[in-house]
mmCIF file of C-alpha atoms and ligand atoms in Angstrom:
data_model
loop_
_atom_site.group_PDB
_atom_site.id
_atom_site.type_symbol
_atom_site.label_atom_id
_atom_site.label_comp_id
_atom_site.label_asym_id
_atom_site.label_seq_id
_atom_site.Cartn_x
_atom_site.Cartn_y
_atom_site.Cartn_z
ATOM 1 C CA MET A 29 -0.160 -0.413 -0.450
ATOM 2 C CA THR A 30 1.185 3.312 -0.801
ATOM 3 C CA SER A 31 1.199 6.360 1.665
ATOM 4 C CA GLU A 32 -1.108 8.406 -0.581
ATOM 5 C CA GLN A 33 -3.953 5.434 -0.344
ATOM 6 C CA ALA A 34 -2.891 5.038 3.557
ATOM 7 C CA ARG A 35 -3.722 8.407 4.036
ATOM 8 C CA ASN A 36 -7.791 8.061 2.757
ATOM 9 C CA GLY A 37 -9.526 5.478 5.107
ATOM 10 C CA PRO A 38 -10.955 6.549 8.097
ATOM 11 C CA ILE A 39 -9.658 8.199 11.403
ATOM 12 C CA LEU A 40 -9.074 5.434 14.245
ATOM 13 C CA PHE A 41 -9.847 6.232 17.843
ATOM 14 C CA PHE A 42 -7.952 3.492 19.866
ATOM 15 C CA ASP A 43 -7.627 2.217 23.746
ATOM 16 C CA SER A 44 -7.925 -0.496 26.357
ATOM 17 C CA GLY A 45 -11.677 -0.159 26.044
ATOM 18 C CA ILE A 46 -13.910 2.576 25.683
ATOM 19 C CA GLY A 47 -12.369 5.399 27.179
ATOM 20 C CA GLY A 48 -11.303 6.698 24.224
ATOM 21 C CA LEU A 49 -14.912 7.497 23.433
ATOM 22 C CA SER A 50 -14.850 10.750 25.486
ATOM 23 C CA VAL A 51 -12.535 11.920 23.044
ATOM 24 C CA VAL A 52 -15.103 11.185 20.760
ATOM 25 C CA LYS A 53 -17.636 12.306 21.896
ATOM 26 C CA GLU A 54 -15.135 15.930 21.325
ATOM 27 C CA ALA A 55 -13.582 14.769 18.042
ATOM 28 C CA ARG A 56 -17.658 14.019 16.351
ATOM 29 C CA VAL A 57 -18.574 18.201 16.934
ATOM 30 C CA LEU A 58 -15.129 19.086 14.591
ATOM 31 C CA LEU A 59 -14.709 16.516 12.328
ATOM 32 C CA PRO A 60 -18.482 15.146 11.929
ATOM 33 C CA GLU A 61 -17.255 14.550 7.490
ATOM 34 C CA HIS A 62 -15.261 11.517 7.948
ATOM 35 C CA ALA A 63 -15.122 8.068 8.788
ATOM 36 C CA TYR A 64 -14.724 6.789 12.480
ATOM 37 C CA VAL A 65 -13.313 3.670 13.465
ATOM 38 C CA TYR A 66 -13.505 2.779 17.240
ATOM 39 C CA VAL A 67 -10.863 -0.299 18.283
ATOM 40 C CA ALA A 68 -10.867 -1.047 22.632
ATOM 41 C CA ASP A 69 -8.211 -3.583 22.804
ATOM 42 C CA ASP A 70 -10.334 -4.924 25.987
ATOM 43 C CA ALA A 71 -8.343 -8.221 25.389
ATOM 44 C CA ALA A 72 -6.194 -6.552 27.566
ATOM 45 C CA PHE A 73 -8.226 -4.048 29.985
ATOM 46 C CA PRO A 74 -6.550 -2.682 32.613
ATOM 47 C CA TYR A 75 -3.524 -1.376 30.631
ATOM 48 C CA GLY A 76 -2.616 0.366 33.604
ATOM 49 C CA ALA A 77 -1.556 -3.459 35.627
ATOM 50 C CA TRP A 78 0.717 -4.338 32.150
ATOM 51 C CA GLU A 79 4.688 -4.644 32.262
ATOM 52 C CA GLU A 80 6.159 -2.399 29.210
ATOM 53 C CA ASP A 81 7.773 -4.728 27.062
ATOM 54 C CA ALA A 82 4.892 -7.150 26.861
ATOM 55 C CA LEU A 83 2.713 -3.640 26.220
ATOM 56 C CA ARG A 84 5.008 -2.891 23.640
ATOM 57 C CA ALA A 85 5.316 -5.367 21.894
ATOM 58 C CA ARG A 86 1.664 -6.293 21.763
ATOM 59 C CA LEU A 87 0.437 -2.951 20.732
ATOM 60 C CA VAL A 88 2.546 -2.746 17.430
ATOM 61 C CA ALA A 89 1.811 -6.041 16.592
ATOM 62 C CA LEU A 90 -2.052 -5.188 17.127
ATOM 63 C CA PHE A 91 -1.638 -1.561 15.198
ATOM 64 C CA GLY A 92 0.107 -3.886 12.364
ATOM 65 C CA GLY A 93 -2.883 -5.693 12.367
ATOM 66 C CA LEU A 94 -5.561 -3.082 12.276
ATOM 67 C CA ILE A 95 -3.246 -0.388 10.053
ATOM 68 C CA ALA A 96 -2.972 -3.501 7.168
ATOM 69 C CA ARG A 97 -7.339 -3.549 8.020
ATOM 70 C CA PHE A 98 -8.057 -0.254 7.798
ATOM 71 C CA SER A 99 -5.396 2.122 6.117
ATOM 72 C CA PRO A 100 -6.030 4.798 8.553
ATOM 73 C CA ALA A 101 -5.734 8.404 7.618
ATOM 74 C CA LEU A 102 -5.309 9.106 10.906
ATOM 75 C CA ILE A 103 -4.821 7.076 14.560
ATOM 76 C CA VAL A 104 -5.706 8.851 17.141
ATOM 77 C CA ILE A 105 -4.455 6.680 20.541
ATOM 78 C CA ALA A 106 -6.637 7.765 23.021
ATOM 79 C CA CYS A 107 -4.989 6.125 26.088
ATOM 80 C CA ASN A 108 -2.523 7.566 28.077
ATOM 81 C CA THR A 109 -0.974 4.667 29.269
ATOM 82 C CA ALA A 110 -0.256 3.384 25.298
ATOM 83 C CA SER A 111 0.766 6.492 24.565
ATOM 84 C CA THR A 112 3.500 7.578 27.526
ATOM 85 C CA LEU A 113 4.504 3.838 26.263
ATOM 86 C CA ALA A 114 5.483 2.931 22.896
ATOM 87 C CA ILE A 115 3.859 6.722 21.122
ATOM 88 C CA ALA A 116 7.452 6.732 19.747
ATOM 89 C CA ASP A 117 7.694 3.091 18.646
ATOM 90 C CA LEU A 118 4.316 3.543 17.101
ATOM 91 C CA ARG A 119 6.179 6.109 14.521
ATOM 92 C CA GLU A 120 8.975 4.102 14.267
ATOM 93 C CA ALA A 121 7.192 0.779 13.087
ATOM 94 C CA PHE A 122 4.349 2.634 10.859
ATOM 95 C CA PRO A 123 6.731 6.005 9.720
ATOM 96 C CA ASP A 124 3.775 6.289 7.261
ATOM 97 C CA GLN A 125 0.778 6.190 9.405
ATOM 98 C CA PRO A 126 0.429 9.356 10.904
ATOM 99 C CA PHE A 127 -0.325 9.510 14.809
ATOM 100 C CA VAL A 128 -1.933 11.395 17.556
ATOM 101 C CA GLY A 129 -1.327 11.179 21.170
ATOM 102 C CA THR A 130 -2.282 11.615 24.364
ATOM 103 C CA VAL A 131 -0.090 12.509 27.381
ATOM 104 C CA PRO A 132 -1.077 14.087 30.623
ATOM 105 C CA ALA A 133 -1.835 17.656 30.497
ATOM 106 C CA ILE A 134 0.969 18.495 32.673
ATOM 107 C CA LYS A 135 1.575 21.745 31.072
ATOM 108 C CA PRO A 136 -1.264 24.164 30.771
ATOM 109 C CA ALA A 137 -1.950 22.677 34.686
ATOM 110 C CA ALA A 138 1.053 24.106 36.116
ATOM 111 C CA GLU A 139 0.870 26.904 33.622
ATOM 112 C CA ARG A 140 -2.999 27.482 35.547
ATOM 113 C CA THR A 141 -2.412 26.764 39.174
ATOM 114 C CA ARG A 142 -2.375 29.179 41.290
ATOM 115 C CA SER A 143 -1.168 27.208 44.753
ATOM 116 C CA GLY A 144 1.290 25.837 42.801
ATOM 117 C CA LEU A 145 0.188 22.030 44.186
ATOM 118 C CA VAL A 146 -0.981 19.778 41.287
ATOM 119 C CA SER A 147 -2.104 16.944 41.041
ATOM 120 C CA VAL A 148 -1.666 13.718 38.069
ATOM 121 C CA LEU A 149 -4.181 11.346 38.737
ATOM 122 C CA ALA A 150 -3.330 8.201 36.198
ATOM 123 C CA THR A 151 -3.073 4.425 35.727
ATOM 124 C CA PRO A 152 -0.093 2.674 37.797
ATOM 125 C CA GLY A 153 1.319 2.333 34.394
ATOM 126 C CA THR A 154 1.462 6.265 33.184
ATOM 127 C CA VAL A 155 2.202 6.932 36.644
ATOM 128 C CA ARG A 156 5.324 4.844 36.342
ATOM 129 C CA ARG A 157 6.283 6.135 32.634
ATOM 130 C CA GLN A 158 9.490 7.862 31.849
ATOM 131 C CA TYR A 159 7.699 10.250 29.604
ATOM 132 C CA THR A 160 5.146 11.564 32.768
ATOM 133 C CA ARG A 161 8.414 12.124 34.535
ATOM 134 C CA ASP A 162 10.128 13.662 31.513
ATOM 135 C CA LEU A 163 6.817 16.365 31.486
ATOM 136 C CA ILE A 164 6.968 17.238 34.511
ATOM 137 C CA SER A 165 10.417 18.199 34.487
ATOM 138 C CA ALA A 166 10.839 20.179 30.897
ATOM 139 C CA TYR A 167 6.902 21.669 32.180
ATOM 140 C CA ALA A 168 6.302 21.843 36.109
ATOM 141 C CA ALA A 169 9.844 21.592 37.950
ATOM 142 C CA LYS A 170 8.500 24.597 40.307
ATOM 143 C CA CYS A 171 5.157 23.072 40.915
ATOM 144 C CA HIS A 172 4.440 20.146 43.382
ATOM 145 C CA VAL A 173 3.779 17.371 41.525
ATOM 146 C CA ARG A 174 1.369 14.865 43.173
ATOM 147 C CA LEU A 175 1.469 11.460 41.574
ATOM 148 C CA VAL A 176 -1.451 9.056 41.802
ATOM 149 C CA GLY A 177 -1.958 5.777 40.640
ATOM 150 C CA SER A 178 -5.269 4.694 41.070
ATOM 151 C CA GLU A 179 -5.643 0.485 39.907
ATOM 152 C CA ASN A 180 -9.964 1.002 40.146
ATOM 153 C CA LEU A 181 -10.758 4.353 38.443
ATOM 154 C CA ALA A 182 -10.906 3.109 35.254
ATOM 155 C CA ARG A 183 -12.712 -0.684 35.707
ATOM 156 C CA LEU A 184 -15.045 1.907 38.124
ATOM 157 C CA SER A 185 -15.360 3.481 35.288
ATOM 158 C CA GLU A 186 -15.875 1.273 32.629
ATOM 159 C CA GLN A 187 -18.882 0.460 35.348
ATOM 160 C CA TYR A 188 -20.422 3.741 34.997
ATOM 161 C CA MET A 189 -20.624 3.611 31.364
ATOM 162 C CA ARG A 190 -22.489 -0.073 31.360
ATOM 163 C CA GLU A 191 -24.457 0.072 34.332
ATOM 164 C CA GLY A 192 -24.979 3.503 35.227
ATOM 165 C CA PHE A 193 -24.458 2.633 39.081
ATOM 166 C CA VAL A 194 -20.566 3.562 40.282
ATOM 167 C CA ASP A 195 -20.131 3.480 44.079
ATOM 168 C CA GLU A 196 -19.276 6.689 45.538
ATOM 169 C CA ASP A 197 -17.075 6.336 48.104
ATOM 170 C CA ALA A 198 -14.528 3.396 45.926
ATOM 171 C CA VAL A 199 -14.498 6.870 43.539
ATOM 172 C CA ARG A 200 -14.042 9.226 46.674
ATOM 173 C CA ALA A 201 -11.544 6.374 48.074
ATOM 174 C CA GLU A 202 -9.535 6.341 44.507
ATOM 175 C CA ILE A 203 -9.164 10.318 44.599
ATOM 176 C CA ALA A 204 -8.381 10.715 48.142
ATOM 177 C CA PRO A 205 -4.608 11.116 47.962
ATOM 178 C CA CYS A 206 -4.930 13.929 44.932
ATOM 179 C CA PHE A 207 -6.185 16.269 47.320
ATOM 180 C CA VAL A 208 -2.766 17.712 49.783
ATOM 181 C CA GLU A 209 -2.172 20.313 52.434
ATOM 182 C CA HIS A 210 1.040 21.915 52.480
ATOM 183 C CA GLU A 211 1.922 24.836 53.964
ATOM 184 C CA GLY A 212 -0.834 26.246 53.865
ATOM 185 C CA ARG A 213 -2.137 25.815 50.070
ATOM 186 C CA ARG A 214 -4.261 23.564 48.577
ATOM 187 C CA THR A 215 -4.644 21.105 45.367
ATOM 188 C CA ASP A 216 -6.017 23.111 42.895
ATOM 189 C CA ILE A 217 -6.174 21.210 39.581
ATOM 190 C CA VAL A 218 -6.075 17.436 39.585
ATOM 191 C CA VAL A 219 -4.672 16.370 35.643
ATOM 192 C CA LEU A 220 -7.092 13.520 34.384
ATOM 193 C CA ALA A 221 -4.377 11.304 32.635
ATOM 194 C CA CYS A 222 -6.410 8.653 31.597
ATOM 195 C CA THR A 223 -9.428 8.652 28.941
ATOM 196 C CA HIS A 224 -11.461 7.033 31.151
ATOM 197 C CA TYR A 225 -11.667 8.908 33.238
ATOM 198 C CA PRO A 226 -13.540 12.506 32.825
ATOM 199 C CA PHE A 227 -16.713 10.223 32.216
ATOM 200 C CA LEU A 228 -16.420 10.523 36.039
ATOM 201 C CA VAL A 229 -15.600 13.735 36.582
ATOM 202 C CA ASN A 230 -19.177 14.982 37.848
ATOM 203 C CA ARG A 231 -18.859 11.730 40.426
ATOM 204 C CA MET A 232 -15.207 13.172 41.610
ATOM 205 C CA ARG A 233 -16.517 16.594 41.329
ATOM 206 C CA LYS A 234 -19.081 15.154 44.448
ATOM 207 C CA THR A 235 -17.079 13.372 46.637
ATOM 208 C CA ALA A 236 -13.896 14.954 46.220
ATOM 209 C CA PRO A 237 -13.091 17.056 50.541
ATOM 210 C CA TRP A 238 -12.062 20.436 48.374
ATOM 211 C CA PRO A 239 -13.339 22.595 44.586
ATOM 212 C CA VAL A 240 -10.382 21.633 42.231
ATOM 213 C CA ASP A 241 -9.750 22.270 38.011
ATOM 214 C CA TRP A 242 -10.097 18.347 37.063
ATOM 215 C CA ILE A 243 -8.311 19.135 33.633
ATOM 216 C CA ASP A 244 -9.561 16.894 30.895
ATOM 217 C CA THR A 245 -7.061 15.999 27.681
ATOM 218 C CA SER A 246 -9.933 14.901 25.709
ATOM 219 C CA GLU A 247 -11.122 18.131 23.328
ATOM 220 C CA ALA A 248 -7.051 18.832 22.470
ATOM 221 C CA ILE A 249 -6.904 15.907 21.414
ATOM 222 C CA ALA A 250 -9.545 16.321 19.227
ATOM 223 C CA ARG A 251 -7.891 19.431 18.507
ATOM 224 C CA ARG A 252 -4.814 18.513 17.537
ATOM 225 C CA ALA A 253 -6.537 15.083 15.112
ATOM 226 C CA LEU A 254 -8.741 17.878 13.569
ATOM 227 C CA SER A 255 -5.101 19.947 12.799
ATOM 228 C CA LEU A 256 -3.481 16.834 11.275
ATOM 229 C CA ALA A 257 -7.073 16.472 9.083
ATOM 230 C CA ALA A 258 -6.779 19.421 7.416
ATOM 231 C CA THR A 259 -3.119 18.422 6.092
ATOM 232 C CA LEU A 260 -4.448 14.902 4.128
ATOM 233 C CA PRO A 261 -6.561 14.637 1.595
ATOM 234 C CA PRO A 262 -10.416 14.308 1.802
ATOM 235 C CA PRO A 263 -11.456 11.287 1.826
ATOM 236 C CA ARG A 264 -12.261 9.464 -1.189
ATOM 237 C CA GLU A 265 -15.852 8.017 0.025
ATOM 238 C CA MET A 266 -18.233 8.804 1.885
ATOM 239 C CA PRO A 267 -18.922 6.698 5.393
ATOM 240 C CA VAL A 268 -20.966 4.402 5.254
ATOM 241 C CA ARG A 269 -20.884 3.269 8.557
ATOM 242 C CA ASP A 270 -18.588 4.072 11.637
ATOM 243 C CA ILE A 271 -17.843 1.015 13.052
ATOM 244 C CA ALA A 272 -16.675 -0.320 16.689
ATOM 245 C CA LEU A 273 -14.012 -3.959 16.956
ATOM 246 C CA PHE A 274 -13.658 -5.612 20.519
ATOM 247 C CA THR A 275 -9.892 -7.553 21.254
ATOM 248 C CA SER A 276 -11.967 -9.504 23.107
ATOM 249 C CA GLY A 277 -14.785 -10.118 20.780
ATOM 250 C CA ARG A 278 -17.383 -10.126 23.900
ATOM 251 C CA VAL A 279 -19.408 -7.626 23.268
ATOM 252 C CA LEU A 280 -23.242 -8.459 26.115
ATOM 253 C CA PRO A 281 -25.910 -5.958 25.544
ATOM 254 C CA ALA A 282 -24.543 -3.509 27.761
ATOM 255 C CA LEU A 283 -22.177 -2.070 26.018
ATOM 256 C CA ARG A 284 -23.924 -3.156 22.272
ATOM 257 C CA ARG A 285 -26.016 -0.443 23.689
ATOM 258 C CA LEU A 286 -23.445 2.624 24.867
ATOM 259 C CA VAL A 287 -21.430 2.026 21.459
ATOM 260 C CA SER A 288 -24.111 2.180 19.612
ATOM 261 C CA GLY A 289 -24.913 5.549 21.011
ATOM 262 C CA PHE A 290 -21.618 6.640 20.772
ATOM 263 C CA GLY A 291 -22.626 6.184 16.540
ATOM 264 C CA PHE A 292 -20.625 3.103 16.370
ATOM 265 C CA SER A 293 -22.187 -0.679 15.002
ATOM 266 C CA LEU A 294 -19.947 -3.243 15.654
ATOM 267 C CA ASP A 295 -17.522 -5.145 14.113
ATOM 268 C CA GLU A 296 -17.820 -8.939 14.814
ATOM 269 C CA ALA A 297 -14.669 -9.954 12.992
ATOM 270 C CA ALA A 298 -11.927 -10.993 15.042
ATOM 271 C CA VAL A 299 -8.048 -9.624 15.188
ATOM 272 C CA PRO A 300 -5.359 -12.074 14.703
ATOM 273 C CA GLU A 301 -2.674 -9.938 16.091
ATOM 274 C CA ALA A 302 -4.462 -9.490 19.700
ATOM 275 C CA GLY A 303 -4.177 -12.992 20.815
ATOM 276 C CA GLU A 304 -1.166 -13.568 19.121
ATOM 277 C CA ALA A 305 0.169 -10.389 21.085
ATOM 278 C CA GLY A 306 -0.485 -10.683 24.372
HETATM 279 N N1 LIG B 21 -7.741 4.796 28.886
HETATM 280 C C1 LIG B 21 -6.399 4.545 29.520
HETATM 281 C C2 LIG B 21 -5.776 5.796 29.967
HETATM 282 O O1 LIG B 21 -5.656 6.608 29.128
HETATM 283 C C3 LIG B 21 -6.563 3.242 30.428
HETATM 284 C C4 LIG B 21 -6.881 2.870 31.258
HETATM 285 C C5 LIG B 21 -6.435 1.179 31.630
HETATM 286 O O2 LIG B 21 -6.438 0.185 30.264
HETATM 287 O O3 LIG B 21 -5.729 1.159 32.235
HETATM 288 O O4 LIG B 21 -4.966 5.792 30.335
#
């Protein structure tokens, strides 16, 4: 396939689960004329718990299959845990393929904080990444940044989106370490550095010990996708339907309803690389 052909396909959004739909929601407003494919690597959810080399290898293998199958115009890695680990490897492995990554919004948080106390709420994987540490040294050296790796919030968000219910005490416990008081100052910004978390932000507001700004990167990622999409040729054909694909192949009715609410039909075809690379 030539790179020209590779740039006329859909925009592919990728996450370990349904978190990337928070980015799709914003992208639909800015890029309504494009065909979308949504891929959730739910066979491997949660990414936050994966060992780095194994996850990196899985992602490169998985994207080999997805690029061959969909020829995406653009890939949006709507997942901080995958982007902070593997965006450079993916760009190197697929040099003709434009990618948009998602990384913790540490720079805007450092610019906006008044108290100088900022927390980054993310998966344990994102918190461990050198990429995240480098962002802090580059942009937030003057702030006190607390990294909070949550074991359970991505799963709670999945549950909330599918079942419409979440245990508020569990949310309260997960976000509690974000709230720091130091010499009369208090945390005033929490960066939502996992695409699953914006879906729970109202519950977080409700259970937070004091009000803070919750920084959500979805709109910024959609804007980045818009600016890259503007440099590509327009799609050759009008989209027939937007499809969503789950690598586990197990899609229960609640999930089916959820993705159809975001404008996707389910694709039941298997992704061979997903099973092989894990
Ligand atoms: N939505 C993902 C992120 O932005 C990760 C969730 C997970 O698989 O742990 O980091």
